[in-house]
PDB file of C-alpha atoms and ligand atoms in Angstrom:
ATOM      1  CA  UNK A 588       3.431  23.669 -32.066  1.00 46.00           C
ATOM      2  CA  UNK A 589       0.726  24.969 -29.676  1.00 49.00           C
ATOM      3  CA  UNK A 590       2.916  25.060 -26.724  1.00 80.00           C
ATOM      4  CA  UNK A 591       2.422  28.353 -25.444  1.00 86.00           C
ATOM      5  CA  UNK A 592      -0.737  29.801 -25.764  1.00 85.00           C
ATOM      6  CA  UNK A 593      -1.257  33.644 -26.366  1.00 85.00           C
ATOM      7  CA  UNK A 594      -4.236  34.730 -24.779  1.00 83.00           C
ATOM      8  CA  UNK A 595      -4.896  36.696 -27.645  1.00 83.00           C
ATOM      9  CA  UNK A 596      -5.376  33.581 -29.982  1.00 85.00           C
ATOM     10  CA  UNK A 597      -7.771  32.417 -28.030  1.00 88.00           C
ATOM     11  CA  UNK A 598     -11.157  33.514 -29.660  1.00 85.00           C
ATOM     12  CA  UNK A 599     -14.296  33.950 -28.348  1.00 83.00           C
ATOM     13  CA  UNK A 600     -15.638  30.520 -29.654  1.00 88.00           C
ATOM     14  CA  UNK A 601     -12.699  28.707 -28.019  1.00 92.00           C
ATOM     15  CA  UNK A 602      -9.343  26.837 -29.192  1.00 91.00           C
ATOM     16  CA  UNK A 603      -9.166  23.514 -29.847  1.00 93.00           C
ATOM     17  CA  UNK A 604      -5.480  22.292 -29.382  1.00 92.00           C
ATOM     18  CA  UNK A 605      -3.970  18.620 -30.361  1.00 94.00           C
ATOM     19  CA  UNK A 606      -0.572  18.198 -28.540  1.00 94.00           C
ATOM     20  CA  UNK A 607       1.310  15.408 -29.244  1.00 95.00           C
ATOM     21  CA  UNK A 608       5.138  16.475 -28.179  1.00 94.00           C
ATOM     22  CA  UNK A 609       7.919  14.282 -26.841  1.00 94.00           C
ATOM     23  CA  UNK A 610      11.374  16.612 -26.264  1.00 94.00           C
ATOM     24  CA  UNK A 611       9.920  19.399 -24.040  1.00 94.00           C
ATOM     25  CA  UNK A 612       7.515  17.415 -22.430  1.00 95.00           C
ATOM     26  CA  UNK A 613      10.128  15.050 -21.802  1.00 96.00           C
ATOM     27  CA  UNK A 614      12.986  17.627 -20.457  1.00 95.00           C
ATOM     28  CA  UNK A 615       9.976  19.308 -18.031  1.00 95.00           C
ATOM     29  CA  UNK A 616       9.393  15.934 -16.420  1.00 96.00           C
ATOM     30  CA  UNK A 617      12.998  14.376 -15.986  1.00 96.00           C
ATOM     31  CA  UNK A 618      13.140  18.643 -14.008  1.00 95.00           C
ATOM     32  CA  UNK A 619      10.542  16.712 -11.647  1.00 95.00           C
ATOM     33  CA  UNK A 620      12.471  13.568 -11.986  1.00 95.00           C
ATOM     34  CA  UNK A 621      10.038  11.621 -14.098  1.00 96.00           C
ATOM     35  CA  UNK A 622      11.111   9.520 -17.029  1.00 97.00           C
ATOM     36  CA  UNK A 623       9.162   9.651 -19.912  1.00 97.00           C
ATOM     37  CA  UNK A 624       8.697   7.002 -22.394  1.00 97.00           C
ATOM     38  CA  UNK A 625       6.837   8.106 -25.358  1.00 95.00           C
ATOM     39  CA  UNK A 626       5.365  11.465 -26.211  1.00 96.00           C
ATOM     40  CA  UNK A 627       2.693  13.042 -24.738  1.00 97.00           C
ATOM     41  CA  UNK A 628      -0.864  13.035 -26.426  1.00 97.00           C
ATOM     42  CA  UNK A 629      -3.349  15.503 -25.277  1.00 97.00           C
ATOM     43  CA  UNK A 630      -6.599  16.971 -26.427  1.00 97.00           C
ATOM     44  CA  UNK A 631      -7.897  20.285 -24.744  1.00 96.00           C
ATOM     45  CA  UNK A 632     -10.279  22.846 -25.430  1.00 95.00           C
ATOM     46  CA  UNK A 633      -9.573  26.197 -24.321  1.00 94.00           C
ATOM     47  CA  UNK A 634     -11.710  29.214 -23.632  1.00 93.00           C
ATOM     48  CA  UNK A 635     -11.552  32.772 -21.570  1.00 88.00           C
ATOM     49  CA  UNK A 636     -14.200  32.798 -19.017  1.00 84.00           C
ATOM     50  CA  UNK A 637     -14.574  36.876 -17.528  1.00 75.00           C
ATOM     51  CA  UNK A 638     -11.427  37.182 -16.223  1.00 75.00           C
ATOM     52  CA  UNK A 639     -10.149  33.222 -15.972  1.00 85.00           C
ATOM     53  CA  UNK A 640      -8.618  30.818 -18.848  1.00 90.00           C
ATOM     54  CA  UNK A 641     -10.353  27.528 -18.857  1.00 92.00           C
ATOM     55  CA  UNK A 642      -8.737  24.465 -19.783  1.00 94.00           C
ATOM     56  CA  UNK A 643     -10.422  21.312 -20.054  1.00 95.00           C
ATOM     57  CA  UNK A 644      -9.571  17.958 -21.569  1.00 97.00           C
ATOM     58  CA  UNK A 645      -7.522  14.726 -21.648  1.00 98.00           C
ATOM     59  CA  UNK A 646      -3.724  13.895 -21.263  1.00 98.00           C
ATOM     60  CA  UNK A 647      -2.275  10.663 -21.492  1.00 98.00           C
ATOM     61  CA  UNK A 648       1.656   9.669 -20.818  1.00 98.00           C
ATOM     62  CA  UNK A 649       3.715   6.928 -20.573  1.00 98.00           C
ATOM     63  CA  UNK A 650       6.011   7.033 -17.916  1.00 97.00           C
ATOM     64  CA  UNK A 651       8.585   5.006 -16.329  1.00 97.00           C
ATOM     65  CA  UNK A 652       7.628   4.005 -12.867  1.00 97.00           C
ATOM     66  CA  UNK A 653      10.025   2.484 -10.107  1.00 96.00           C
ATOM     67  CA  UNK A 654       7.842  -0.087  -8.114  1.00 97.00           C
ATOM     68  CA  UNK A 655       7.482   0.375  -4.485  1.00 97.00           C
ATOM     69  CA  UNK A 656       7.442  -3.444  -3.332  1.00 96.00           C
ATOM     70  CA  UNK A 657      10.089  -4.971  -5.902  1.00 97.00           C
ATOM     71  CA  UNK A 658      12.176  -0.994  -6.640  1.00 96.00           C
ATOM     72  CA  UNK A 659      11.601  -2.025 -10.449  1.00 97.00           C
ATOM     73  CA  UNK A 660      11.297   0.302 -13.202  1.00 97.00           C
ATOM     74  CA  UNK A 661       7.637  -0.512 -15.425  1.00 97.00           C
ATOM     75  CA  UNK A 662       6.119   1.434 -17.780  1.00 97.00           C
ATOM     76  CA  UNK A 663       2.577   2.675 -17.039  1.00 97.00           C
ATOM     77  CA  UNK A 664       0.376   4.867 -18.462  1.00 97.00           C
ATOM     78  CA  UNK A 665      -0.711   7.596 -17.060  1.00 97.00           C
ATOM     79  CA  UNK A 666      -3.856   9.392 -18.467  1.00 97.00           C
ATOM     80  CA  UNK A 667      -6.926  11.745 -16.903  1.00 97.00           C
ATOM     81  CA  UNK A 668      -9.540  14.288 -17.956  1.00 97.00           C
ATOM     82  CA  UNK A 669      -9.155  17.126 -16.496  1.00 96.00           C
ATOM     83  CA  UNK A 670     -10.139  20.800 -15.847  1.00 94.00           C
ATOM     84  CA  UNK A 671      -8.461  23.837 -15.031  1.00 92.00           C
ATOM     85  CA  UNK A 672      -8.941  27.390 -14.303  1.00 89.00           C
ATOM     86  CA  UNK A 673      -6.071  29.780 -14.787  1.00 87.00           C
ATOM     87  CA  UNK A 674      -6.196  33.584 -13.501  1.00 84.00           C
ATOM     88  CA  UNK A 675      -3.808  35.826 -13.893  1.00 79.00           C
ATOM     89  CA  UNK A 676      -1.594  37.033 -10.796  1.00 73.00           C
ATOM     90  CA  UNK A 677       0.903  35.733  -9.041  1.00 65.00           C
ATOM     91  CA  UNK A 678       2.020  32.301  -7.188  1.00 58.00           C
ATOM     92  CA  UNK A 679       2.952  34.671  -4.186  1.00 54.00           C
ATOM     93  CA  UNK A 680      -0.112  35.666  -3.366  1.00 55.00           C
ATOM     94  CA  UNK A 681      -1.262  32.081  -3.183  1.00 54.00           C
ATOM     95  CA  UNK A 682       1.070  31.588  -0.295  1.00 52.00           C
ATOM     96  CA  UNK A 683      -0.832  33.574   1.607  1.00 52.00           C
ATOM     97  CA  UNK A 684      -3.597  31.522   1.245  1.00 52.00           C
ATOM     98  CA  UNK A 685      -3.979  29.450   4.267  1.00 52.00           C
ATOM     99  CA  UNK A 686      -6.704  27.282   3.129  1.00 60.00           C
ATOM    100  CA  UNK A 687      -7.771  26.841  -0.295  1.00 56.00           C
ATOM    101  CA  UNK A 688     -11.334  25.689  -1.016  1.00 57.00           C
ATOM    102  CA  UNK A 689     -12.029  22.956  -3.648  1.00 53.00           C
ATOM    103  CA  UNK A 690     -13.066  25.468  -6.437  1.00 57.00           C
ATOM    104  CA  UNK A 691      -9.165  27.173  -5.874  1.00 57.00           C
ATOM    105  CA  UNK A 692      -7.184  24.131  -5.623  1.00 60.00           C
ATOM    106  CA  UNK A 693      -7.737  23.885  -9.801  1.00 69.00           C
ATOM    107  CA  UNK A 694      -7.173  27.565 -10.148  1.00 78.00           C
ATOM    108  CA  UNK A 695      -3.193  28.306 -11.278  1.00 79.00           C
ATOM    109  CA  UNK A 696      -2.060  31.418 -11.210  1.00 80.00           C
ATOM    110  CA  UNK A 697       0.185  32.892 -14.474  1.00 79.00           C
ATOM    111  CA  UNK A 698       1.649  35.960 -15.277  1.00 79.00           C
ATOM    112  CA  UNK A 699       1.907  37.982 -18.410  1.00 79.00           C
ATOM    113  CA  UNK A 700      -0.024  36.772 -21.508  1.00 81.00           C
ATOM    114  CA  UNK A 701       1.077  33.186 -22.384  1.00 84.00           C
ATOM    115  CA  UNK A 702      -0.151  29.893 -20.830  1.00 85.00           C
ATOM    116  CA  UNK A 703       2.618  27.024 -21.075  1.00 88.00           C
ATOM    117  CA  UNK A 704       0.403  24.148 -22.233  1.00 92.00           C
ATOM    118  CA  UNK A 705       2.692  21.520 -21.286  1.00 94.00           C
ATOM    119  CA  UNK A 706       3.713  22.473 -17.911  1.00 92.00           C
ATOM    120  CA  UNK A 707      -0.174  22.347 -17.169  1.00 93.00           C
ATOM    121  CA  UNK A 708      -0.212  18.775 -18.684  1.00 95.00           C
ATOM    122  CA  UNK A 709       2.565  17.794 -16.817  1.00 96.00           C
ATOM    123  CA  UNK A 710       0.939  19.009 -13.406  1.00 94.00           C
ATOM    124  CA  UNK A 711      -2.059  17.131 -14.754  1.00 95.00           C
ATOM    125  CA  UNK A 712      -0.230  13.837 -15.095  1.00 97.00           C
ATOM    126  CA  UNK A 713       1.601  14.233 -12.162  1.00 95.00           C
ATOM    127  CA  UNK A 714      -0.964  14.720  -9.813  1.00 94.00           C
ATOM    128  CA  UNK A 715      -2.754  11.227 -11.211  1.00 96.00           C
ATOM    129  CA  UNK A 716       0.591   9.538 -10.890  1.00 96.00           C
ATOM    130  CA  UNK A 717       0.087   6.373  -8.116  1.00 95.00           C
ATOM    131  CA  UNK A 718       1.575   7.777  -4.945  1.00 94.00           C
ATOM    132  CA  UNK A 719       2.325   3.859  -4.263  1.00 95.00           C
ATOM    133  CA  UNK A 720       3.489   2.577  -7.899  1.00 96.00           C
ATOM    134  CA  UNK A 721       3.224  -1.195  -8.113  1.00 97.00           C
ATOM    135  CA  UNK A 722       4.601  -2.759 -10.637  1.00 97.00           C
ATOM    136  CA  UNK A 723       1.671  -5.335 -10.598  1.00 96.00           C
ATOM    137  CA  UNK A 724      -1.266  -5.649  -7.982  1.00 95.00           C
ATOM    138  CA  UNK A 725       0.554  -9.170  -6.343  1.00 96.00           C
ATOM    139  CA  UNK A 726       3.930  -8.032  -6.704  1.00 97.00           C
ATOM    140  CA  UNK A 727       5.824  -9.648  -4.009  1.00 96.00           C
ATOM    141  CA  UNK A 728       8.200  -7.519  -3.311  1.00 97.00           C
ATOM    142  CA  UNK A 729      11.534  -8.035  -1.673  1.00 96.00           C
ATOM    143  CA  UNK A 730      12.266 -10.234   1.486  1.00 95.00           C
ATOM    144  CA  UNK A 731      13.265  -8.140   4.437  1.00 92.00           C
ATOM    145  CA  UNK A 732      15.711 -10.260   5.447  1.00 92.00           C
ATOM    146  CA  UNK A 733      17.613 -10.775   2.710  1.00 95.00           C
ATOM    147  CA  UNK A 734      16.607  -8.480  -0.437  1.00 95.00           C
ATOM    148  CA  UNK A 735      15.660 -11.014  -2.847  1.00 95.00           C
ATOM    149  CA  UNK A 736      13.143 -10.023  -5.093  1.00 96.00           C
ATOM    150  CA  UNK A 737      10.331 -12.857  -4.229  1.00 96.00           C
ATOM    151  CA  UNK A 738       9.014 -12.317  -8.046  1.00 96.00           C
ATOM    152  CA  UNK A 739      11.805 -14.279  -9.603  1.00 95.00           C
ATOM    153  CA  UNK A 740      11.859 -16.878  -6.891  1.00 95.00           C
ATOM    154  CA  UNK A 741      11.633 -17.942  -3.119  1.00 93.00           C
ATOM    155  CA  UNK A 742      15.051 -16.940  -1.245  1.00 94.00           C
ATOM    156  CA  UNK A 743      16.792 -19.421   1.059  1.00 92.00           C
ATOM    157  CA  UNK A 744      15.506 -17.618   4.310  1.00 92.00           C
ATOM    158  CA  UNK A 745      13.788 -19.702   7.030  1.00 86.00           C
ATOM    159  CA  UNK A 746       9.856 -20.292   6.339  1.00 74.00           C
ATOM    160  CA  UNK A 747       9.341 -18.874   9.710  1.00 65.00           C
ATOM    161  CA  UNK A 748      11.028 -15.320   9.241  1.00 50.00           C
ATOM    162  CA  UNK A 749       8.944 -15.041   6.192  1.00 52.00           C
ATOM    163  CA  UNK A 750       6.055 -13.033   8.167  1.00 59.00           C
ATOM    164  CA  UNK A 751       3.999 -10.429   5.946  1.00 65.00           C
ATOM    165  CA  UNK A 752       4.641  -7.596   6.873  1.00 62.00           C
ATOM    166  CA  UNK A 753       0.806  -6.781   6.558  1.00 64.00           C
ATOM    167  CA  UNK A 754       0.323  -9.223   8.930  1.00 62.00           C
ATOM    168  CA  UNK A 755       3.043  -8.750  11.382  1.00 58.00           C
ATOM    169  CA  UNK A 756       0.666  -6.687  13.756  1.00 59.00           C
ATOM    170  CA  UNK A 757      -1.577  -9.171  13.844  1.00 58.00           C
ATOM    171  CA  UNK A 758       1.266 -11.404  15.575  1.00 55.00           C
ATOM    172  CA  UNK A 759       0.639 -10.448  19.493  1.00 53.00           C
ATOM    173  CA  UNK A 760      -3.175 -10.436  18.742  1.00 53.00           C
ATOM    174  CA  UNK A 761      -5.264 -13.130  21.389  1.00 52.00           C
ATOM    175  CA  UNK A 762      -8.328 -15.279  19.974  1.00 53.00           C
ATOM    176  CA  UNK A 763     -10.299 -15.807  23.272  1.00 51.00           C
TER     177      UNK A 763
HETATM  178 ZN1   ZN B1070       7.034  -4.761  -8.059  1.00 56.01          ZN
HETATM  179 ZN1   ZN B1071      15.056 -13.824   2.148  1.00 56.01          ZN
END
Protein backbone atom coordinates (compact mmCIF):
# COMPACT_ATOMS: atom_id res chain seq x y z
CA UNK A 1 0.00 0.00 0.00
CA UNK A 2 0.45 3.79 -0.36
CA UNK A 3 1.15 4.38 3.20
CA UNK A 4 4.15 6.31 3.13
CA UNK A 5 4.62 8.55 0.50
CA UNK A 6 8.16 9.29 -1.04
CA UNK A 7 8.32 12.67 -2.11
CA UNK A 8 10.04 11.53 -4.99
CA UNK A 9 6.93 9.56 -6.37
CA UNK A 10 5.11 12.32 -6.35
CA UNK A 11 5.20 13.73 -10.01
CA UNK A 12 4.70 16.88 -11.26
CA UNK A 13 1.04 16.16 -12.42
CA UNK A 14 0.14 14.91 -8.92
CA UNK A 15 -0.68 11.40 -7.14
CA UNK A 16 -3.80 10.12 -6.83
CA UNK A 17 -3.91 7.67 -3.79
CA UNK A 18 -6.98 5.18 -2.75
CA UNK A 19 -6.42 4.04 0.91
CA UNK A 20 -8.54 1.68 2.22
CA UNK A 21 -6.42 0.03 5.34
CA UNK A 22 -7.73 -1.39 8.60
CA UNK A 23 -4.50 -2.86 10.87
CA UNK A 24 -2.27 0.28 10.93
CA UNK A 25 -4.88 2.63 10.86
CA UNK A 26 -6.39 0.78 13.53
CA UNK A 27 -3.11 0.31 15.90
CA UNK A 28 -2.38 4.42 15.28
CA UNK A 29 -5.79 5.23 16.71
CA UNK A 30 -6.25 2.74 19.75
CA UNK A 31 -2.13 4.93 20.41
CA UNK A 32 -4.75 7.95 20.74
CA UNK A 33 -7.20 5.73 22.41
CA UNK A 34 -9.75 5.51 19.65
CA UNK A 35 -11.43 2.28 18.69
CA UNK A 36 -11.85 1.62 15.30
CA UNK A 37 -14.50 -0.35 13.73
CA UNK A 38 -13.96 -0.92 10.15
CA UNK A 39 -11.17 0.20 7.89
CA UNK A 40 -10.44 3.38 6.84
CA UNK A 41 -11.46 4.63 3.25
CA UNK A 42 -9.82 7.65 1.91
CA UNK A 43 -9.35 9.38 -1.38
CA UNK A 44 -6.56 12.14 -1.70
CA UNK A 45 -4.79 13.83 -4.29
CA UNK A 46 -1.39 14.83 -3.68
CA UNK A 47 0.88 17.41 -5.22
CA UNK A 48 4.32 19.49 -4.34
CA UNK A 49 3.56 23.09 -4.30
CA UNK A 50 7.34 25.25 -4.29
CA UNK A 51 8.54 24.08 -1.30
CA UNK A 52 5.11 22.55 0.51
CA UNK A 53 3.27 18.98 -0.04
CA UNK A 54 -0.38 19.47 -0.56
CA UNK A 55 -2.84 17.07 0.46
CA UNK A 56 -6.34 17.36 -0.24
CA UNK A 57 -9.29 15.01 -0.09
CA UNK A 58 -11.80 12.88 1.86
CA UNK A 59 -11.50 10.38 4.85
CA UNK A 60 -14.17 8.54 6.29
CA UNK A 61 -13.99 6.12 9.61
CA UNK A 62 -16.02 4.31 11.71
CA UNK A 63 -15.28 4.62 15.13
CA UNK A 64 -16.49 3.54 18.39
CA UNK A 65 -17.75 6.40 20.42
CA UNK A 66 -18.53 6.38 24.30
CA UNK A 67 -21.64 8.72 24.77
CA UNK A 68 -21.32 11.60 27.03
CA UNK A 69 -25.00 11.63 28.58
CA UNK A 70 -25.68 7.70 28.82
CA UNK A 71 -21.26 6.60 28.91
CA UNK A 72 -22.39 4.11 26.00
CA UNK A 73 -20.23 2.88 23.37
CA UNK A 74 -22.05 3.66 19.48
CA UNK A 75 -20.61 3.46 16.40
CA UNK A 76 -20.45 6.66 14.31
CA UNK A 77 -18.98 7.63 11.38
CA UNK A 78 -16.69 9.93 11.12
CA UNK A 79 -15.87 11.47 7.65
CA UNK A 80 -14.51 15.16 6.24
CA UNK A 81 -12.82 16.75 3.24
CA UNK A 82 -10.01 18.10 3.98
CA UNK A 83 -6.78 20.00 3.06
CA UNK A 84 -3.39 20.07 4.17
CA UNK A 85 -0.13 21.66 3.67
CA UNK A 86 2.99 19.86 4.77
CA UNK A 87 6.58 21.65 4.86
CA UNK A 88 9.42 20.22 5.74
CA UNK A 89 11.20 21.12 9.20
CA UNK A 90 10.66 20.37 12.39
CA UNK A 91 7.68 20.18 15.14
CA UNK A 92 10.20 22.14 17.44
CA UNK A 93 10.26 25.02 15.78
CA UNK A 94 6.50 25.18 15.84
CA UNK A 95 6.68 25.50 19.57
CA UNK A 96 8.02 28.55 19.26
CA UNK A 97 5.26 29.75 17.55
CA UNK A 98 3.14 31.68 19.86
CA UNK A 99 0.29 32.29 17.65
CA UNK A 100 -0.42 30.53 14.57
CA UNK A 101 -2.55 32.22 11.90
CA UNK A 102 -5.34 30.28 10.09
CA UNK A 103 -3.22 29.57 6.90
CA UNK A 104 -0.46 27.66 9.58
CA UNK A 105 -2.81 25.84 11.69
CA UNK A 106 -3.17 23.24 8.38
CA UNK A 107 0.52 23.39 7.79
CA UNK A 108 2.38 20.04 9.50
CA UNK A 109 5.69 19.97 9.70
CA UNK A 110 7.77 16.46 8.58
CA UNK A 111 11.14 15.55 8.38
CA UNK A 112 13.17 13.61 5.92
CA UNK A 113 11.47 12.51 2.65
CA UNK A 114 8.36 10.39 3.47
CA UNK A 115 4.85 11.62 4.40
CA UNK A 116 2.90 8.95 6.65
CA UNK A 117 -0.48 9.04 4.90
CA UNK A 118 -2.35 7.59 7.63
CA UNK A 119 -1.16 9.45 10.54
CA UNK A 120 -2.41 12.60 8.49
CA UNK A 121 -5.83 10.81 8.09
CA UNK A 122 -5.98 10.01 11.48
CA UNK A 123 -5.31 13.76 12.59
CA UNK A 124 -7.97 14.47 9.98
CA UNK A 125 -10.59 12.29 11.61
CA UNK A 126 -9.70 13.17 14.86
CA UNK A 127 -9.99 16.67 14.73
CA UNK A 128 -13.84 16.18 13.21
CA UNK A 129 -14.50 13.76 16.02
CA UNK A 130 -17.69 15.38 18.29
CA UNK A 131 -15.94 16.87 21.28
CA UNK A 132 -19.48 16.01 23.04
CA UNK A 133 -20.34 12.40 21.47
CA UNK A 134 -24.03 11.64 21.89
CA UNK A 135 -25.11 8.60 21.31
CA UNK A 136 -28.43 10.09 19.88
CA UNK A 137 -29.59 13.86 19.85
CA UNK A 138 -32.45 13.02 22.93
CA UNK A 139 -30.38 10.70 24.71
CA UNK A 140 -31.40 10.95 28.23
CA UNK A 141 -28.68 10.26 29.90
CA UNK A 142 -28.23 9.02 33.41
CA UNK A 143 -30.14 10.27 36.60
CA UNK A 144 -27.87 12.09 38.96
CA UNK A 145 -29.20 10.68 41.74
CA UNK A 146 -29.12 7.35 41.16
CA UNK A 147 -27.19 6.33 37.79
CA UNK A 148 -29.88 4.75 35.93
CA UNK A 149 -29.64 5.11 32.44
CA UNK A 150 -33.17 7.04 31.73
CA UNK A 151 -33.01 5.38 28.01
CA UNK A 152 -34.07 1.97 29.16
CA UNK A 153 -36.56 3.28 31.64
CA UNK A 154 -37.67 5.85 34.40
CA UNK A 155 -35.74 5.04 37.83
CA UNK A 156 -37.63 4.94 41.14
CA UNK A 157 -36.29 8.47 42.24
CA UNK A 158 -38.80 11.10 43.45
CA UNK A 159 -40.50 13.18 40.43
CA UNK A 160 -39.31 16.19 42.22
CA UNK A 161 -35.42 15.46 42.31
CA UNK A 162 -35.74 14.81 38.68
CA UNK A 163 -34.66 18.59 37.76
CA UNK A 164 -32.75 18.99 34.28
CA UNK A 165 -29.85 19.80 34.81
CA UNK A 166 -30.18 22.37 31.85
CA UNK A 167 -32.67 23.84 33.71
CA UNK A 168 -31.45 23.80 37.19
CA UNK A 169 -30.18 27.52 36.89
CA UNK A 170 -33.21 28.59 35.94
CA UNK A 171 -34.54 27.38 39.52
CA UNK A 172 -33.83 30.75 41.71
CA UNK A 173 -34.91 32.84 38.62
CA UNK A 174 -38.11 35.54 39.64
CA UNK A 175 -41.05 36.20 36.99
CA UNK A 176 -42.14 39.74 38.13
ZN1 LIG B 1 -26.35 8.32 25.18
ZN1 LIG C 1 -32.78 8.07 39.65
Amino acid sequence: MFMKIKLQDISPEGLGVDVKEEEEFRSIAEQRGVKTLSPVTAHVDIRRISGAVEIAGHVAARLSLKCARCLEDYASTVETDFVRHLVRGKDKEREKEKELTPEEMDVTFFEGDEVELLEILFEEVSLEMPTKPLCKEDCRGLCPRCGKDLNKGECKCPPEEKIDPRFAKLKGFKVK
